[in-house]
Coordinates of C-alpha atoms and ligand atoms in Angstrom, one line a residue:
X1013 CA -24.6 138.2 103.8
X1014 CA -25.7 141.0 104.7
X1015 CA -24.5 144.2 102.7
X1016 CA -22.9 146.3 105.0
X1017 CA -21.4 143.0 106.9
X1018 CA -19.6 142.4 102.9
X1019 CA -18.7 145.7 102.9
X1020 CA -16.5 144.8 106.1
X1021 CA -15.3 141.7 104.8
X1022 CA -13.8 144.1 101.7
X1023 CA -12.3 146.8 104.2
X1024 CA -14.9 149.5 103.4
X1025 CA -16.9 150.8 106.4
X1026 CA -20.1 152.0 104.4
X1027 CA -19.8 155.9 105.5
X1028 CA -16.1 155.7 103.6
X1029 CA -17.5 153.9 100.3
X1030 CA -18.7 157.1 98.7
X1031 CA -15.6 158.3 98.7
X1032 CA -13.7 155.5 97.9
X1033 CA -15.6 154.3 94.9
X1034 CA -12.1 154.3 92.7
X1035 CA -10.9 151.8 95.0
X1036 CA -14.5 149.7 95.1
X1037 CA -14.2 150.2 91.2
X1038 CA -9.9 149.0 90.6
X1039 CA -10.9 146.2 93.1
X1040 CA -14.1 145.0 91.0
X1041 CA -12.6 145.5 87.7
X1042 CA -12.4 142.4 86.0
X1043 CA -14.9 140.5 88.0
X1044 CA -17.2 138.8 86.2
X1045 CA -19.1 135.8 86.1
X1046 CA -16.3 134.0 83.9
X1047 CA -14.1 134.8 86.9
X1048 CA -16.6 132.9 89.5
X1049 CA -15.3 130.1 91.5
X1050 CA -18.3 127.5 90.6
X1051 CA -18.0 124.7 92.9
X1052 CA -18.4 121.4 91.0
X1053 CA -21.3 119.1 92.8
X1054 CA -19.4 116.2 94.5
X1055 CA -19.9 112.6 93.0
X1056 CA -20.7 109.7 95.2
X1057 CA -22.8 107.6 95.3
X1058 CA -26.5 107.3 96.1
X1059 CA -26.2 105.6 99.6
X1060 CA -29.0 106.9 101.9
X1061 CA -32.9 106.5 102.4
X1062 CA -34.6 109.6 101.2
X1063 CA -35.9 111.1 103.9
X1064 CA -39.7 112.7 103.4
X1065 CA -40.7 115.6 105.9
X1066 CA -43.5 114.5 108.4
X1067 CA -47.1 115.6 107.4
X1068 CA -49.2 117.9 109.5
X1069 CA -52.4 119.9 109.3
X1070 CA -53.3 123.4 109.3
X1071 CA -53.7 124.1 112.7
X1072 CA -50.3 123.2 114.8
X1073 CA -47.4 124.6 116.0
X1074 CA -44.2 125.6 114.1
X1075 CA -40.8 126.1 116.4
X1076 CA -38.0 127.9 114.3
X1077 CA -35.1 126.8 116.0
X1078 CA -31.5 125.9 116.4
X1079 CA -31.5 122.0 116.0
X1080 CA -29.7 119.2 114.1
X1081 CA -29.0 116.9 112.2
X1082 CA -26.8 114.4 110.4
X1083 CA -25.8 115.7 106.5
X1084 CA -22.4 114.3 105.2
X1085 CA -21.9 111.8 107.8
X1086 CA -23.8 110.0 111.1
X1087 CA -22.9 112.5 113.3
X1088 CA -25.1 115.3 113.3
X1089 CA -24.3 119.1 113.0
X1090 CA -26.2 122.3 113.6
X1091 CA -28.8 123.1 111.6
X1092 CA -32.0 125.3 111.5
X1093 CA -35.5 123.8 111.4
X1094 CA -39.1 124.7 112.4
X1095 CA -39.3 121.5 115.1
X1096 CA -36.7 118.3 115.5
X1097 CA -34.1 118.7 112.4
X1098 CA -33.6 120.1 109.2
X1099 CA -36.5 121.9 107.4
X1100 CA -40.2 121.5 108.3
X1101 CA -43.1 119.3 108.1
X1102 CA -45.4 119.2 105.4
X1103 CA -48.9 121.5 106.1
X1104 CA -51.8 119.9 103.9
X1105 CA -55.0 121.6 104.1
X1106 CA -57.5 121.6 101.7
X1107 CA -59.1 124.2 100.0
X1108 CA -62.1 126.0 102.1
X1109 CA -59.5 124.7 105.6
X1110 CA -58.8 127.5 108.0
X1111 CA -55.4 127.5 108.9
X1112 CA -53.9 128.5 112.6
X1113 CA -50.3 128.5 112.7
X1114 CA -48.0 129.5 115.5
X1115 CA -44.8 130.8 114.8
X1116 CA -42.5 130.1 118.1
X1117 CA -39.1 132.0 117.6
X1118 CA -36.5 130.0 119.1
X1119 CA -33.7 131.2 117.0
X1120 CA -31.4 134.3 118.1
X1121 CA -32.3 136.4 115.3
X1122 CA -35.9 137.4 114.3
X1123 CA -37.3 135.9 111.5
X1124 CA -41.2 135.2 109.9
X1125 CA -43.0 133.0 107.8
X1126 CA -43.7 134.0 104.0
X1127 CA -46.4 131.4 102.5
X1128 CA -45.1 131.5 99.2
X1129 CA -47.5 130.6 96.7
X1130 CA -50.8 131.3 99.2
X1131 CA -53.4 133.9 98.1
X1132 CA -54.2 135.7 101.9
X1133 CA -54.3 138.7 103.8
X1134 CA -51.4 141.1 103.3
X1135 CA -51.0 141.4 107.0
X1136 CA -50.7 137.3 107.1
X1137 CA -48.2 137.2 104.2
X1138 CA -44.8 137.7 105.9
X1139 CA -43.7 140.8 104.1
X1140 CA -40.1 141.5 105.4
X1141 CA -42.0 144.4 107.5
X1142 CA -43.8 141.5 109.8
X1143 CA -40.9 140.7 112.2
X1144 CA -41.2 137.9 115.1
X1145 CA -38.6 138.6 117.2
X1146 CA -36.7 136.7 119.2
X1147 CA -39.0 134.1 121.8
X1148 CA -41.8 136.2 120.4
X1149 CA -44.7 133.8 119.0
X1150 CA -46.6 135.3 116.1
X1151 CA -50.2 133.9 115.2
X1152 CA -51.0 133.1 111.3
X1153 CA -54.5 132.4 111.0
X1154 CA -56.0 132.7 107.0
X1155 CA -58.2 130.2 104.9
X1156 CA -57.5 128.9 102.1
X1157 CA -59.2 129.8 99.3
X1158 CA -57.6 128.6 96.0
X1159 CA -56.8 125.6 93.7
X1160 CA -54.8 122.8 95.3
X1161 CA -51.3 122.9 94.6
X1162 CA -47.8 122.7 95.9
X1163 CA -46.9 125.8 97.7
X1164 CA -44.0 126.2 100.5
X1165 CA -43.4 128.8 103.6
X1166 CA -39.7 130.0 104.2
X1167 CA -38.3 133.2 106.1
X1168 CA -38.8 136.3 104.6
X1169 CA -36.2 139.0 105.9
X1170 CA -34.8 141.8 103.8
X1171 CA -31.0 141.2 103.9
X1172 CA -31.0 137.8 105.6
X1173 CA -33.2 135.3 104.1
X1174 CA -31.0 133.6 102.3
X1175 CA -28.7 132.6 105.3
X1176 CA -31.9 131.0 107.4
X1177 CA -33.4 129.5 104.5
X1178 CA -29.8 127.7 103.7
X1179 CA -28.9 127.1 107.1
X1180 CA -32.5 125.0 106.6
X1181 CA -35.7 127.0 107.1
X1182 CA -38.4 125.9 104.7
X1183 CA -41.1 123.6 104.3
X1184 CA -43.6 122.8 102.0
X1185 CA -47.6 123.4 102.4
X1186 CA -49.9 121.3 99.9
X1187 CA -53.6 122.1 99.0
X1188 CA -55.9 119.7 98.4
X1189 CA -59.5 119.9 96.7
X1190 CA -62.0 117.8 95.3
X1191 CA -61.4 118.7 91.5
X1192 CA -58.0 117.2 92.3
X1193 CA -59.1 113.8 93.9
X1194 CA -61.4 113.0 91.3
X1195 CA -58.3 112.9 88.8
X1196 CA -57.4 109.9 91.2
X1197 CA -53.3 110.5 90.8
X1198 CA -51.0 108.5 92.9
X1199 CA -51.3 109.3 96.3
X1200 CA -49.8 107.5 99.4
X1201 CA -46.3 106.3 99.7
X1202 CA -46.6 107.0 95.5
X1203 CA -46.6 110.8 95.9
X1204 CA -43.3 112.0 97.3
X1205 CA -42.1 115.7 98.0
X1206 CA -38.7 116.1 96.3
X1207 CA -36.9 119.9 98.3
X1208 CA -34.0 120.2 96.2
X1209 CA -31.1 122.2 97.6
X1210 CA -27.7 122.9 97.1
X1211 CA -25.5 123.2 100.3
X1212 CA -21.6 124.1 100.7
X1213 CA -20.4 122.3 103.8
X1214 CA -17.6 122.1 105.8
X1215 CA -16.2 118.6 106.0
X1216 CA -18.5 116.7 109.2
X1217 CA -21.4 118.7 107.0
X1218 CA -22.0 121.6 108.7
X1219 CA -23.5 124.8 106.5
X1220 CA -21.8 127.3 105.6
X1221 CA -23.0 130.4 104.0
X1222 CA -20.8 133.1 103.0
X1223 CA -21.3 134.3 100.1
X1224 CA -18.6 136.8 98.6
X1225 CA -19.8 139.4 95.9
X1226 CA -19.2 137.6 93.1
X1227 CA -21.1 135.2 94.5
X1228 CA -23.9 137.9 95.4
X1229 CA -24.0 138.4 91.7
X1230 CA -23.5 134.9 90.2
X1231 CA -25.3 133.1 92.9
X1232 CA -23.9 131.3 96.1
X1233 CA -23.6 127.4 94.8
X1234 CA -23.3 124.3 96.7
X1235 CA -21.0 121.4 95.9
X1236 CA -23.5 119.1 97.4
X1237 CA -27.1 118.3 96.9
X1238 CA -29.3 117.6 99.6
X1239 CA -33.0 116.1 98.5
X1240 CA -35.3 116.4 101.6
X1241 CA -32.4 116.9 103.8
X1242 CA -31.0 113.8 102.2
X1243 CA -27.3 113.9 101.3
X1244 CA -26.8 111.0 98.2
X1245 CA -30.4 109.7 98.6
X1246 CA -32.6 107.2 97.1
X1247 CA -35.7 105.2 96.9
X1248 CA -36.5 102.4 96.2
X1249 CA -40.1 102.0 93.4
X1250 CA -42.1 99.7 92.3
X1251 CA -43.0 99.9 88.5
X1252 CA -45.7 101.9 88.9
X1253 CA -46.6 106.0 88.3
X1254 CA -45.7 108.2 91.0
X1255 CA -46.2 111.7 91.4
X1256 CA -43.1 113.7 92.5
X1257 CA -43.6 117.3 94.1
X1258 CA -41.1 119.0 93.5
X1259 CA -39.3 122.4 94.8
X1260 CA -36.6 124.0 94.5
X1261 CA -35.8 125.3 97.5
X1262 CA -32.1 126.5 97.0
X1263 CA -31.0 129.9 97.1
X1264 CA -29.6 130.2 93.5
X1265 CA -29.1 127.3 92.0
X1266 CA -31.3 126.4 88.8
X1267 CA -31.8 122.7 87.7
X1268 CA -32.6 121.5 84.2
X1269 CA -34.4 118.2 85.3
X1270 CA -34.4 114.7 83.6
X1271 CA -33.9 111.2 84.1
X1272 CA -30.9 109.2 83.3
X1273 CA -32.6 106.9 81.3
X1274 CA -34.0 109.5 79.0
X1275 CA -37.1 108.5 79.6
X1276 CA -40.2 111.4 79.3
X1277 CA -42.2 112.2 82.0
X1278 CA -45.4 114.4 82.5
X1279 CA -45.9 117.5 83.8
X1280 CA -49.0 117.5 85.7
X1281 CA -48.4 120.7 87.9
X1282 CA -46.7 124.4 88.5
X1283 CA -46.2 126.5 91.4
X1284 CA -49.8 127.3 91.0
X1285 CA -51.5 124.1 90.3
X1286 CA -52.4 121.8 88.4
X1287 CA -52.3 122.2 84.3
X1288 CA -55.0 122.2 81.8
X1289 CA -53.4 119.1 80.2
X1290 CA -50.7 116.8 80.9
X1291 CA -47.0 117.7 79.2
X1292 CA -44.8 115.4 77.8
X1293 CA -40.9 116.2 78.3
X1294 CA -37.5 115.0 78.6
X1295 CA -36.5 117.9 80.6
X1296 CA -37.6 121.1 82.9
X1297 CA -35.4 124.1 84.0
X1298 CA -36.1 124.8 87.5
X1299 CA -35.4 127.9 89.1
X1300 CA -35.1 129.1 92.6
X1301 CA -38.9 129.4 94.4
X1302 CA -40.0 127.0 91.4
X1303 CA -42.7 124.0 91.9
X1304 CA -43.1 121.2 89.5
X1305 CA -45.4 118.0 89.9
X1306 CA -44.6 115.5 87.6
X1307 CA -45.8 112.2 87.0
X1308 CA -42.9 109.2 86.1
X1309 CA -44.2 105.8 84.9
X1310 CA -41.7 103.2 86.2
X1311 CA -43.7 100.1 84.6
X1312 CA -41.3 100.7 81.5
X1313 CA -38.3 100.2 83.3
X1314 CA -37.2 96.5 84.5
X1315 CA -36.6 95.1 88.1
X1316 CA -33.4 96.1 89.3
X1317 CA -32.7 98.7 87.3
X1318 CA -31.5 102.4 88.4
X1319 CA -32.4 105.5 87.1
X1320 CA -31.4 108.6 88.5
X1321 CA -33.2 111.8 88.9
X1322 CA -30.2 114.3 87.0
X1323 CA -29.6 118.2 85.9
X1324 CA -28.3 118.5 82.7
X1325 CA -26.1 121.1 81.7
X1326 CA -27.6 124.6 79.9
X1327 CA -26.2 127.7 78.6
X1328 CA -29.0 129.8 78.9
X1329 CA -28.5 131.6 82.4
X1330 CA -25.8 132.7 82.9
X1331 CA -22.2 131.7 83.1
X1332 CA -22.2 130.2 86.0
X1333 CA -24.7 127.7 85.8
X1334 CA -25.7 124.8 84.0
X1335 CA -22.3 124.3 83.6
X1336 CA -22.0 120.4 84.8
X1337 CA -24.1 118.0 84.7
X1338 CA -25.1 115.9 87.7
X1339 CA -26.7 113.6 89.8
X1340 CA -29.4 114.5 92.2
X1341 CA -31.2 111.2 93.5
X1342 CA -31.5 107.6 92.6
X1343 CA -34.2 105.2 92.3
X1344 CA -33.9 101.6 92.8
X1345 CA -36.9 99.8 90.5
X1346 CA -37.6 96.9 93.1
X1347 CA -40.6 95.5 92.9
X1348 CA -42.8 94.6 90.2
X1349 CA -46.4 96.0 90.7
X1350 CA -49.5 96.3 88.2
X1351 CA -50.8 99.5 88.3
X1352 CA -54.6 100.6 87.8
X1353 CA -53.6 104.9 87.3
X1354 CA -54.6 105.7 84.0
X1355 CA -53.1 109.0 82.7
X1356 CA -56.2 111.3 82.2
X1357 CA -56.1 113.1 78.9
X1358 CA -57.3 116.7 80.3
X1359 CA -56.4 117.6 84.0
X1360 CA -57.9 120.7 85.5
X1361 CA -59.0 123.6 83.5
X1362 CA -57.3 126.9 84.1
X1363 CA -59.6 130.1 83.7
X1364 CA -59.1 132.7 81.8
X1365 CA -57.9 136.3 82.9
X1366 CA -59.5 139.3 81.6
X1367 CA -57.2 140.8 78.4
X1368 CA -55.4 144.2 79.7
X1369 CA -54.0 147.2 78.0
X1370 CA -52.5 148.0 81.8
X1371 CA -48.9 147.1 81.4
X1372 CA -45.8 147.9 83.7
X1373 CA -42.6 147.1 82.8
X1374 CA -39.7 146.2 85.4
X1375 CA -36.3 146.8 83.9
X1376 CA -33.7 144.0 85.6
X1377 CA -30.3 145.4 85.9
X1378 CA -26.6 144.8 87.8
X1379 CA -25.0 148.3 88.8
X1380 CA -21.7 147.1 90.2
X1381 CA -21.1 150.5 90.8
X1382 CA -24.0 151.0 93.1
X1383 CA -23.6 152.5 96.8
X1384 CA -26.7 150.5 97.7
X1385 CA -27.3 147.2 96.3
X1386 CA -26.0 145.9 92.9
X1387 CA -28.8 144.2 91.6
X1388 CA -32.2 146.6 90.6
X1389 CA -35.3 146.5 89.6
X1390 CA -35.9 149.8 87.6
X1391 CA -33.1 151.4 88.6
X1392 CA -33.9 151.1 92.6
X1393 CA -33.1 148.6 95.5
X1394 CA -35.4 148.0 98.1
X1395 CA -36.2 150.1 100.6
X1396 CA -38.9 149.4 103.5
X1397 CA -42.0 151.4 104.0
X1398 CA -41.6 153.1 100.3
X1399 CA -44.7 152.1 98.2
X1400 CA -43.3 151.2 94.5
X1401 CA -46.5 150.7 92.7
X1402 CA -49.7 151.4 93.6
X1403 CA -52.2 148.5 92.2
X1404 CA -56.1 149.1 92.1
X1405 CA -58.0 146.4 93.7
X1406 CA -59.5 143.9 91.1
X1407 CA -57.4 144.9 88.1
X1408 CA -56.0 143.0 85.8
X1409 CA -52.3 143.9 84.9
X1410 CA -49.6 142.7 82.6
X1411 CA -46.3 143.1 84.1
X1412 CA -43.3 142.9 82.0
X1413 CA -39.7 142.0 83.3
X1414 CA -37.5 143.0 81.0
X1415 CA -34.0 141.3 81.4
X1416 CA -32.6 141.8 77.5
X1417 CA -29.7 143.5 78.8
X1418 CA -28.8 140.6 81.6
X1419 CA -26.3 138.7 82.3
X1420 CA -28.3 136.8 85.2
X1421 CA -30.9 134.6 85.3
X1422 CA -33.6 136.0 87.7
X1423 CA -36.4 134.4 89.0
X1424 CA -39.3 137.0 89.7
X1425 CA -41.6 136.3 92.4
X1426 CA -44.8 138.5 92.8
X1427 CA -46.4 138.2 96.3
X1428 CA -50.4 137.8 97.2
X1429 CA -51.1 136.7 93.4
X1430 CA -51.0 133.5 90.6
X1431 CA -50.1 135.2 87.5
X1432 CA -50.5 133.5 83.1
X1433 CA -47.5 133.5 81.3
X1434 CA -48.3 135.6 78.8
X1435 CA -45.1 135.8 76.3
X1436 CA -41.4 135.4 76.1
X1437 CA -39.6 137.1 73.6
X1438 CA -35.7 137.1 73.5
X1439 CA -33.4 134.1 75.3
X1440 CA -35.9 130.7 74.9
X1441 CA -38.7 132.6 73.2
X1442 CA -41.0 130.9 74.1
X1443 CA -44.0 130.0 77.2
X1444 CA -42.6 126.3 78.3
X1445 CA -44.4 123.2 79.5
X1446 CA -44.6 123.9 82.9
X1447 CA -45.5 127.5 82.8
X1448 CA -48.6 126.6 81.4
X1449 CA -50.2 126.8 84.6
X1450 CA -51.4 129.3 87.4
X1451 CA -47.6 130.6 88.7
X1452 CA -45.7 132.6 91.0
X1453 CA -42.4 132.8 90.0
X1454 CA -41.0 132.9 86.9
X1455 CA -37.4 132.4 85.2
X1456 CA -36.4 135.3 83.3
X1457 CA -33.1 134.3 81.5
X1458 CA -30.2 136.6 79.9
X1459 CA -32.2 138.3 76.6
X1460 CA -35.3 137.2 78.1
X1461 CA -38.7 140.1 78.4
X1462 CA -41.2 138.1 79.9
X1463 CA -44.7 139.0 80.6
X1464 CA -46.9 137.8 83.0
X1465 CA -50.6 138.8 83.2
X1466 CA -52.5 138.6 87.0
X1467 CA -55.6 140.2 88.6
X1468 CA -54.9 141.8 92.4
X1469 CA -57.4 140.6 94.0
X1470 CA -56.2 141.1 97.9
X1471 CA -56.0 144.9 99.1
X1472 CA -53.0 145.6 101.2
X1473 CA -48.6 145.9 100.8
X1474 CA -47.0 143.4 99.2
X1475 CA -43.7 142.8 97.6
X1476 CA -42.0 141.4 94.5
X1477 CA -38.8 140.3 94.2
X1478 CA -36.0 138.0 92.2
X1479 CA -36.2 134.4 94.2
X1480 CA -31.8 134.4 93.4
X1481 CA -31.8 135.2 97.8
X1482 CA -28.6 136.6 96.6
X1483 CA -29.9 138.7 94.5
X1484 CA -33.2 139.1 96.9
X1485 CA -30.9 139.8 99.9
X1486 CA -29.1 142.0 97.9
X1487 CA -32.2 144.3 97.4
X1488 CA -33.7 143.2 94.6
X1489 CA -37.1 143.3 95.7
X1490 CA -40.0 146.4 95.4
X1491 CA -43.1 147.1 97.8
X1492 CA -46.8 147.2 95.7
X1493 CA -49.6 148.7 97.3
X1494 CA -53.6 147.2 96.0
X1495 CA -56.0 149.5 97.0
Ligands
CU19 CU1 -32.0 137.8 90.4

């Protein structure tokens, strides 16, 4: 929601909230994320064909528009998608492709397309700047020039992203390359794109979004889970590997990934790419604007047997999540099928970055007293056409976000680069599996200073910003300049 609209909802017309900050104050008092109305995720059980976004290529058309389709039940509601239904087709390109993309504005508001995750030109990059307005068409024409990887394209409004991107807005856009095929992983019907999102609906599954500010703090959390679309879904394997691409694409929520069996899987792939070397785990935590490509070897589990892909519970960020554990998709082991994939032992090799002494540090704070926004990066909110940093073309920096004094888990998002982790010190402590990798976003829990190392190699104004669209909406976001 956007600010001055909550503002409304409270009974404070913005030009009287400067004065009235004793009243803003007595009527926040006491708010906390304890105090947050955390919808439980519904149970139910796992009744309906996982849907999987159509594929396309790089050059094609994409219509964002009012459309619909059926969530809870078979009859369908309004929704928002970039062609027939929910969400958008899947763009694959591989690297050295040029891409052409139109943009066809069909909603009522103006909107634009971020490529989140893609390395090109500022001016292509969908900086909240770069409006499409209504029946406006914009063109999006880059190449790509980077490692193959999952990487996904969404709205990018100051103030209103989250709303479009809930109301269904987002797709995912895979890179291919040759390094890739030769590690011959399971392709086909075998490699299935997981878009995890939480939803609150109404009852015949309409949308809603309305977050209140708690909720702009905490997180705006859906009681049910949508997979693709999907409401309860499932598939059915064979006992085989298969490679799941997976994002989460909900506004807040963060998932701490497993199976129900216990089993281990590998991760094979970040945001960025794919790793060095294949990780063993039982689990992954998953925050908003998060990839993960994992591989899951079926051929230990029997014929008829159901395991379900799960979140776990976790205390690590924040109070109001992690809180229950749940179900988010089933599969049905059906058929019994020899399989020739043989894990490789190394995967793709991730270069180096030049050591730096160049260090900024973002400090990542909740004024609840704030006029503007509550939620700040170094003490400011966003602000359009102010330049935050200024970043000299092929540096190599080492940015710090420094959350120790959080409550909030905050996923940090830096536009027009792949960044190393470099350290965690605080919360987990430590650089997990999956960020082992070329990444884009990266959880920063409660406690948590994390440092991320990247080189700007793209001249031109960018933005970073915390992927919570709460939190981003809210105006926690920055402009950098490289130049
Ligand atoms: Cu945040």
């Amino acid at each position: 929601m956007k600010r001055k609209v909550f503002l409304k909802t409270l009974g404070f017309g913005s030009a009287s909230l400067l004065t009235s900050s004793g009243i803003l104050s007595s009527c926040m008092s006491g708010m906390n994320h304890g105090d947050a109305v955390v919808p439980q995720v519904n149970a139910g059980l796992f009744i309906n064909p996982l849907k999987i976004p159509k594929t396309v290529s790089g050059n094609t058309s994409l219509v964002a528009q009012n459309t619909s389709e059926a969530l809870l039940s078979a009859s369908k509601v309004n929704v928002l998608g970039y062609g027939d239904g929910i969400l958008g087709p899947t763009i694959r390109v591989k690297k050295g492709d040029n891409v052409n993309i139109n943009l066809i504005n069909k909603l009522s508001d103006h909107s634009n397309i971020h490529w989140h995750g893609l390395k090109i030109p500022a001016d292509m990059d969908g900086h909240p700047d770069q409006m499409v307005m209504t029946n406006e068409t914009f063109n999006y024409k880059f190449s790509i020039n980077q490692q193959a990887g999952l990487n996904w394209y969404h709205p990018h409004l100051h103030e209103s992203t989250a709303e479009q991107v809930t109301q269904g807005l987002a797709g995912l856009f895979i890179v291919e390359s040759d390094q890739e095929k030769s590690l011959a992983l399971p392709s086909g019907e075998f490699e299935v794109p997981l878009i995890i999102q939480d939803k609150r609906m109404a009852s015949d599954g309409t949308i809603k979004y309305n977050p209140t500010m708690m909720e702009i703090m905490s997180g705006y959390l859906g009681e049910n889970i949508l997979v693709n679309g999907t409401h309860k879904p499932f598939l059915d394997v064979s006992t085989r590997f298969y490679r799941f691409r997976i994002l989460n694409g909900s506004s807040a929520r963060i998932y701490n990934l497993s199976l129900s069996n216990s089993a281990e899987f590998y991760v094979i792939g970040s945001d960025g790419g794919i790793l060095p070397l294949p990780e063993k785990v039982k689990n992954v935590i998953l925050g908003s604007g998060e990839r993960l490509d994992i591989l899951v070897d079926f051929s230990t589990m029997k014929v008829g047997e159901m395991v379900f892909l799960k979140s776990e519970t976790f205390f690590t960020m924040g109070n109001a999540q992690g809180n229950q554990p749940f179900e988010i998709m089933a599969f049905n082991v059906k058929r019994l099928e020899s399989d020739t994939f043989k894990l490789p032992n190394a995967l793709i090799p991730v270069p180096k970055l030049p050591s730096t002494s160049n260090k900024r540090v973002f400090t990542l704070i909740m004024d609840m007293m704030s006029s503007e926004g509550m939620h700040k990066i170094n003490g400011k909110v966003y602000k359009s056409g102010r330049i935050d940093e200024t970043v000299s073309l092929g540096s190599t920096e080492l940015w710090e976000f420094d959350n120790s004094t959080g409550d909030e888990a905050h996923p940090m998002h830096v536009h027009g680069v792949m960044f190393h982790v470099v350290s965690r010190t605080g919360g987990r402590n430590a650089i997990l599996p999956h960020e082992k990798g070329w990444k884009d976003t990266i959880l920063v829990a409660p406690g948590e200073k994390v440092q991320v190392s990247m080189t700007f190699e793209i001249k031109g104004k960018f933005v970073f910003h915390c992927h919570n669209l709460e939190h981003e909406d809210d105006g926690m976001m920055l402009n950098f300049e490289v130049k």
